[in-house]
Amino acid sequence: MAKIVAGIGSSHVPSIGPAYDAKRFEEPDWKPLFDGYKPVKRWLAEEARPDAIVFVYNDHGSDFALDRVPTFALGVCDEYQQADEGFGSRPLPVVTGDADLSWFIAKELIYDEFDITVCQEMKVDHGLMVPLPLLFSHQGGWPVAVIPLAVNVIQHPLPTARRCFRLGQAIRKAVEAYPGRRRVAIVGTGGMSHQLHGERFGHLNPEFDQHWLDLIENDPERLANMNHRDIMAAAGAEAVELIMWLVMRGAMTPKVRLVHRNYYAPMTTGMGLIAFQDA
Ligand code: FE
């Protein structure tokens, strides 16, 4: 039987990628961000030890063009290439998948009335490629198989926060029904507060972000009741990506044990990290 061994919420700010590749880990601007991931990376490698990770992220128009945007899309491949976001590929190994577990989850979700798009070909962009190396070391390849789940947080109408939370609950059921042995982690990425266009360009709300981190741990139902407009008004239009953290939280037990939490907001985007274990 498979089981959920870790739940993680993480930002996926694109500028982290080049800073990571240039190894700017000790520079004052980046150190608080990179240091925040160290305990979680260690905990995943030494204690949680997942074989597979359900990676909830959004595609930023890199693989899904805006003429066809699936609300929820699950990859069922054995490997995933990086999407080219205009700067070529980053020096990272090809992402390995787990087609058997992916197909099983796809089938269970659809029979559970989540009509996801099933992708036998999928390229992954910074939504996935930024957090992945922050969470797992990759000398000689990734130590974990990735099951990408793309959520539309780009083109309205978006799925509701509640729908994302329920999807997480359905993913837990699917994982626990899998007949093979797997230790499965789930990560919800995106946010935190930011707005990258218009009059409120650069809008940051660290207070909202800290409150979100409190509630995702202790009262996720309250977050699941929020509507897009409230999140966007408080924390910036692109902060609506945070609904993807609720997929992760829905897959965990109602009470969780906090493993680690970090927050850093130097410029235009609140960068958060939180890691849980089932209580
Ligand atoms: Fe994003």
Short mmCIF file of C-alpha atoms and ligand atoms in Angstrom, two decimals:
data_model
loop_
_atom_site.label_atom_id
_atom_site.label_comp_id
_atom_site.label_asym_id
_atom_site.label_seq_id
_atom_site.Cartn_x
_atom_site.Cartn_y
_atom_site.Cartn_z
CA MET A 1 0.00 0.00 0.00
CA ALA A 2 1.12 3.53 -0.64
CA LYS A 3 1.01 6.29 1.95
CA ILE A 4 1.46 10.03 2.20
CA VAL A 5 4.67 10.81 4.08
CA ALA A 6 5.07 14.56 3.59
CA GLY A 7 3.17 17.67 2.58
CA ILE A 8 4.99 20.80 1.48
CA GLY A 9 3.91 24.29 0.44
CA SER A 10 6.49 26.27 -1.52
CA SER A 11 6.85 29.33 -3.68
CA HIS A 12 8.12 28.84 -7.22
CA VAL A 13 9.45 32.33 -8.00
CA PRO A 14 11.23 32.08 -11.40
CA SER A 15 14.26 34.21 -10.41
CA ILE A 16 15.27 31.54 -7.86
CA GLY A 17 16.21 29.21 -10.76
CA PRO A 18 19.14 31.23 -12.20
CA ALA A 19 20.30 32.12 -8.65
CA TYR A 20 20.36 28.40 -7.81
CA ASP A 21 22.21 27.50 -11.00
CA ALA A 22 24.83 30.22 -10.31
CA LYS A 23 25.18 28.84 -6.74
CA ARG A 24 24.44 32.19 -5.12
CA PHE A 25 23.56 30.35 -1.90
CA GLU A 26 25.74 32.50 0.40
CA GLU A 27 24.97 35.91 -1.08
CA PRO A 28 23.13 38.10 1.46
CA ASP A 29 20.13 38.61 -0.88
CA TRP A 30 19.60 34.89 -1.38
CA LYS A 31 20.92 33.24 1.79
CA PRO A 32 17.69 33.57 3.84
CA LEU A 33 15.79 31.86 1.02
CA PHE A 34 18.19 29.00 0.35
CA ASP A 35 18.92 28.39 4.05
CA GLY A 36 15.20 27.99 4.63
CA TYR A 37 15.09 24.91 2.41
CA LYS A 38 18.04 23.10 4.01
CA PRO A 39 16.17 21.51 6.95
CA VAL A 40 13.33 20.37 4.68
CA LYS A 41 15.73 18.90 2.11
CA ARG A 42 17.49 17.01 4.91
CA TRP A 43 14.21 15.84 6.44
CA LEU A 44 12.95 14.58 3.08
CA ALA A 45 16.19 12.69 2.39
CA GLU A 46 16.65 11.20 5.85
CA GLU A 47 13.21 10.80 7.41
CA ALA A 48 10.27 11.19 5.04
CA ARG A 49 12.17 9.38 2.22
CA PRO A 50 9.46 9.62 -0.49
CA ASP A 51 9.68 7.40 -3.58
CA ALA A 52 7.29 9.65 -5.48
CA ILE A 53 6.05 13.21 -5.20
CA VAL A 54 2.75 14.57 -6.49
CA PHE A 55 3.86 17.99 -7.67
CA VAL A 56 1.03 20.52 -7.82
CA TYR A 57 2.10 23.53 -9.87
CA ASN A 58 0.86 25.67 -12.68
CA ASP A 59 2.08 25.95 -16.23
CA HIS A 60 2.79 29.59 -17.14
CA GLY A 61 1.83 29.36 -20.80
CA SER A 62 4.97 27.28 -21.45
CA ASP A 63 3.41 23.94 -22.38
CA PHE A 64 -0.32 24.75 -22.45
CA ALA A 65 -1.03 27.72 -24.68
CA LEU A 66 -3.91 29.97 -23.68
CA ASP A 67 -6.23 28.58 -26.37
CA ARG A 68 -6.49 25.26 -24.48
CA VAL A 69 -6.09 25.42 -20.73
CA PRO A 70 -7.06 22.35 -18.71
CA THR A 71 -8.38 23.08 -15.23
CA PHE A 72 -6.45 20.11 -13.80
CA ALA A 73 -3.90 18.13 -15.86
CA LEU A 74 -2.03 15.08 -14.61
CA GLY A 75 1.12 13.71 -16.23
CA VAL A 76 1.32 9.93 -16.68
CA CYS A 77 4.76 9.77 -18.31
CA ASP A 78 8.02 8.02 -17.44
CA GLU A 79 9.91 11.26 -17.87
CA TYR A 80 9.32 14.98 -18.30
CA GLN A 81 11.49 17.41 -20.24
CA GLN A 82 11.86 21.03 -19.18
CA ALA A 83 9.74 23.55 -21.04
CA ASP A 84 11.82 26.24 -22.69
CA GLU A 85 10.75 29.54 -21.15
CA GLY A 86 12.95 31.55 -23.46
CA PHE A 87 16.31 30.96 -21.79
CA GLY A 88 16.98 27.34 -22.75
CA SER A 89 17.19 24.41 -20.38
CA ARG A 90 18.61 24.65 -16.89
CA PRO A 91 21.49 22.28 -16.02
CA LEU A 92 19.31 19.77 -14.20
CA PRO A 93 18.62 16.07 -14.84
CA VAL A 94 15.53 15.00 -16.75
CA VAL A 95 12.59 14.62 -14.38
CA THR A 96 11.67 10.98 -13.94
CA GLY A 97 8.04 9.94 -13.61
CA ASP A 98 6.13 6.98 -12.20
CA ALA A 99 3.71 6.03 -14.98
CA ASP A 100 2.12 3.18 -13.05
CA LEU A 101 1.25 5.25 -9.99
CA SER A 102 0.23 8.20 -12.20
CA TRP A 103 -2.23 6.13 -14.25
CA PHE A 104 -3.65 4.66 -11.06
CA ILE A 105 -4.19 8.13 -9.56
CA ALA A 106 -5.71 9.36 -12.85
CA LYS A 107 -8.19 6.49 -12.89
CA GLU A 108 -9.12 6.86 -9.22
CA LEU A 109 -9.61 10.62 -9.53
CA ILE A 110 -11.84 10.33 -12.59
CA TYR A 111 -13.97 7.60 -11.00
CA ASP A 112 -14.14 9.90 -7.94
CA GLU A 113 -15.66 12.53 -10.30
CA PHE A 114 -12.57 14.74 -10.76
CA ASP A 115 -12.49 14.92 -14.55
CA ILE A 116 -8.85 15.72 -14.97
CA THR A 117 -6.98 15.96 -18.26
CA VAL A 118 -4.61 13.00 -18.61
CA CYS A 119 -1.33 13.94 -20.34
CA GLN A 120 0.89 11.36 -22.02
CA GLU A 121 3.24 14.14 -23.00
CA MET A 122 4.00 17.10 -20.80
CA LYS A 123 6.81 19.62 -20.38
CA VAL A 124 7.35 21.20 -17.00
CA ASP A 125 8.27 24.84 -16.41
CA HIS A 126 9.61 26.85 -13.45
CA GLY A 127 6.44 26.11 -11.46
CA LEU A 128 7.95 22.67 -10.92
CA MET A 129 11.63 23.10 -11.82
CA VAL A 130 12.28 25.88 -9.28
CA PRO A 131 11.15 24.07 -6.11
CA LEU A 132 12.31 20.56 -7.15
CA PRO A 133 16.09 21.10 -6.66
CA LEU A 134 15.43 23.13 -3.50
CA LEU A 135 13.78 20.04 -2.01
CA PHE A 136 15.87 17.19 -3.46
CA SER A 137 19.54 16.82 -4.34
CA HIS A 138 20.16 15.57 -7.84
CA GLN A 139 23.70 14.24 -8.20
CA GLY A 140 23.32 11.30 -10.55
CA GLY A 141 19.63 11.97 -11.12
CA TRP A 142 16.59 12.76 -9.00
CA PRO A 143 16.05 10.51 -5.98
CA VAL A 144 12.28 10.74 -6.38
CA ALA A 145 9.76 10.13 -9.16
CA VAL A 146 7.59 13.13 -10.01
CA ILE A 147 3.88 13.09 -10.80
CA PRO A 148 3.08 16.55 -12.18
CA LEU A 149 -0.38 17.97 -11.57
CA ALA A 150 -0.93 21.27 -13.34
CA VAL A 151 -3.71 23.54 -12.07
CA ASN A 152 -5.09 26.44 -14.07
CA VAL A 153 -4.43 29.58 -12.04
CA ILE A 154 -3.70 31.63 -15.17
CA GLN A 155 -6.88 32.04 -17.19
CA HIS A 156 -10.26 32.61 -15.56
CA PRO A 157 -12.46 30.83 -14.69
CA LEU A 158 -10.12 29.17 -12.20
CA PRO A 159 -11.05 26.24 -9.96
CA THR A 160 -12.18 27.37 -6.52
CA ALA A 161 -10.00 27.08 -3.43
CA ARG A 162 -12.55 24.58 -2.09
CA ARG A 163 -12.29 22.47 -5.24
CA CYS A 164 -8.50 22.38 -4.85
CA PHE A 165 -8.85 21.28 -1.23
CA ARG A 166 -11.26 18.51 -2.21
CA LEU A 167 -8.95 17.39 -4.98
CA GLY A 168 -6.24 16.93 -2.37
CA GLN A 169 -8.58 14.75 -0.32
CA ALA A 170 -9.29 12.65 -3.42
CA ILE A 171 -5.57 12.32 -4.15
CA ARG A 172 -5.02 10.96 -0.64
CA LYS A 173 -7.76 8.38 -1.17
CA ALA A 174 -6.24 7.40 -4.51
CA VAL A 175 -2.71 7.07 -3.09
CA GLU A 176 -3.95 4.95 -0.19
CA ALA A 177 -5.82 2.67 -2.59
CA TYR A 178 -2.69 1.99 -4.69
CA PRO A 179 -1.76 -1.69 -4.39
CA GLY A 180 2.00 -1.14 -4.77
CA ARG A 181 4.35 0.06 -2.04
CA ARG A 182 5.17 3.74 -2.31
CA ARG A 183 6.06 6.54 0.07
CA VAL A 184 4.41 9.60 -1.47
CA ALA A 185 5.03 13.27 -0.79
CA ILE A 186 2.81 16.04 -2.09
CA VAL A 187 3.86 19.60 -2.75
CA GLY A 188 1.65 22.58 -3.53
CA THR A 189 3.55 25.44 -5.14
CA GLY A 190 2.95 29.08 -6.02
CA GLY A 191 2.61 32.51 -4.48
CA MET A 192 2.90 33.95 -2.04
CA SER A 193 1.80 37.59 -2.24
CA HIS A 194 2.73 39.24 -5.51
CA GLN A 195 1.36 41.22 -8.40
CA LEU A 196 3.40 41.56 -11.55
CA HIS A 197 1.35 43.99 -13.62
CA GLY A 198 -0.71 47.17 -13.50
CA GLU A 199 -0.86 49.92 -10.90
CA ARG A 200 -0.19 47.58 -8.03
CA PHE A 201 2.97 46.11 -9.56
CA GLY A 202 5.18 44.89 -6.73
CA HIS A 203 2.31 44.68 -4.23
CA LEU A 204 3.45 42.63 -1.25
CA ASN A 205 1.51 41.66 1.86
CA PRO A 206 3.77 39.82 4.32
CA GLU A 207 1.05 39.94 6.98
CA PHE A 208 -1.35 38.07 4.69
CA ASP A 209 1.38 35.56 3.85
CA GLN A 210 2.19 34.86 7.52
CA HIS A 211 -1.52 34.48 8.26
CA TRP A 212 -1.84 32.07 5.32
CA LEU A 213 1.05 30.02 6.75
CA ASP A 214 -0.71 29.93 10.15
CA LEU A 215 -4.03 28.86 8.64
CA ILE A 216 -2.69 26.30 6.18
CA GLU A 217 -1.36 24.52 9.24
CA ASN A 218 -4.20 25.01 11.71
CA ASP A 219 -7.39 25.96 9.87
CA PRO A 220 -7.24 25.11 6.15
CA GLU A 221 -11.06 25.08 6.00
CA ARG A 222 -10.97 28.87 6.38
CA LEU A 223 -8.63 29.17 3.41
CA ALA A 224 -10.78 26.79 1.37
CA ASN A 225 -13.71 29.15 1.95
CA MET A 226 -11.85 32.14 0.46
CA ASN A 227 -12.75 33.29 -3.02
CA HIS A 228 -10.30 34.35 -5.71
CA ARG A 229 -11.24 38.01 -5.42
CA ASP A 230 -10.42 38.17 -1.69
CA ILE A 231 -7.02 36.53 -2.17
CA MET A 232 -6.18 38.79 -5.11
CA ALA A 233 -7.33 41.97 -3.36
CA ALA A 234 -5.33 41.24 -0.24
CA ALA A 235 -2.20 39.71 -1.67
CA GLY A 236 -1.98 40.67 -5.36
CA ALA A 237 -3.46 39.14 -8.50
CA GLU A 238 -0.86 36.39 -8.89
CA ALA A 239 -1.15 35.38 -5.25
CA VAL A 240 -4.20 33.40 -6.37
CA GLU A 241 -1.64 30.67 -7.14
CA LEU A 242 -1.84 29.93 -3.41
CA ILE A 243 -4.99 27.87 -3.99
CA MET A 244 -2.60 25.13 -5.15
CA TRP A 245 -1.28 24.82 -1.59
CA LEU A 246 -4.78 23.65 -0.66
CA VAL A 247 -4.45 20.59 -2.89
CA MET A 248 -1.46 19.61 -0.75
CA ARG A 249 -3.24 20.42 2.50
CA GLY A 250 -6.34 18.43 1.50
CA ALA A 251 -4.12 15.37 1.07
CA MET A 252 -2.89 15.59 4.67
CA THR A 253 -4.68 14.64 7.90
CA PRO A 254 -6.93 17.38 9.37
CA LYS A 255 -4.34 17.93 12.10
CA VAL A 256 -0.72 18.02 11.02
CA ARG A 257 2.70 18.18 12.64
CA LEU A 258 4.73 21.18 11.52
CA VAL A 259 8.20 20.14 10.40
CA HIS A 260 9.53 23.49 9.25
CA ARG A 261 8.42 26.95 8.13
CA ASN A 262 10.28 29.78 6.43
CA TYR A 263 9.30 33.16 5.01
CA TYR A 264 11.34 35.76 3.15
CA ALA A 265 10.04 38.79 1.27
CA PRO A 266 12.93 40.86 -0.04
CA MET A 267 11.42 42.39 -3.16
CA THR A 268 8.36 41.74 -5.26
CA THR A 269 7.19 38.34 -4.06
CA GLY A 270 6.65 36.75 -0.68
CA MET A 271 8.61 33.50 -0.68
CA GLY A 272 7.23 30.91 1.69
CA LEU A 273 7.95 27.34 2.64
CA ILE A 274 6.09 25.02 4.97
CA ALA A 275 6.49 21.29 5.57
CA PHE A 276 4.08 18.95 7.34
CA GLN A 277 3.76 15.39 8.39
CA ASP A 278 0.46 13.67 9.19
CA ALA A 279 -0.34 14.11 12.90
FE FE B 1 3.77 31.13 -10.84
#
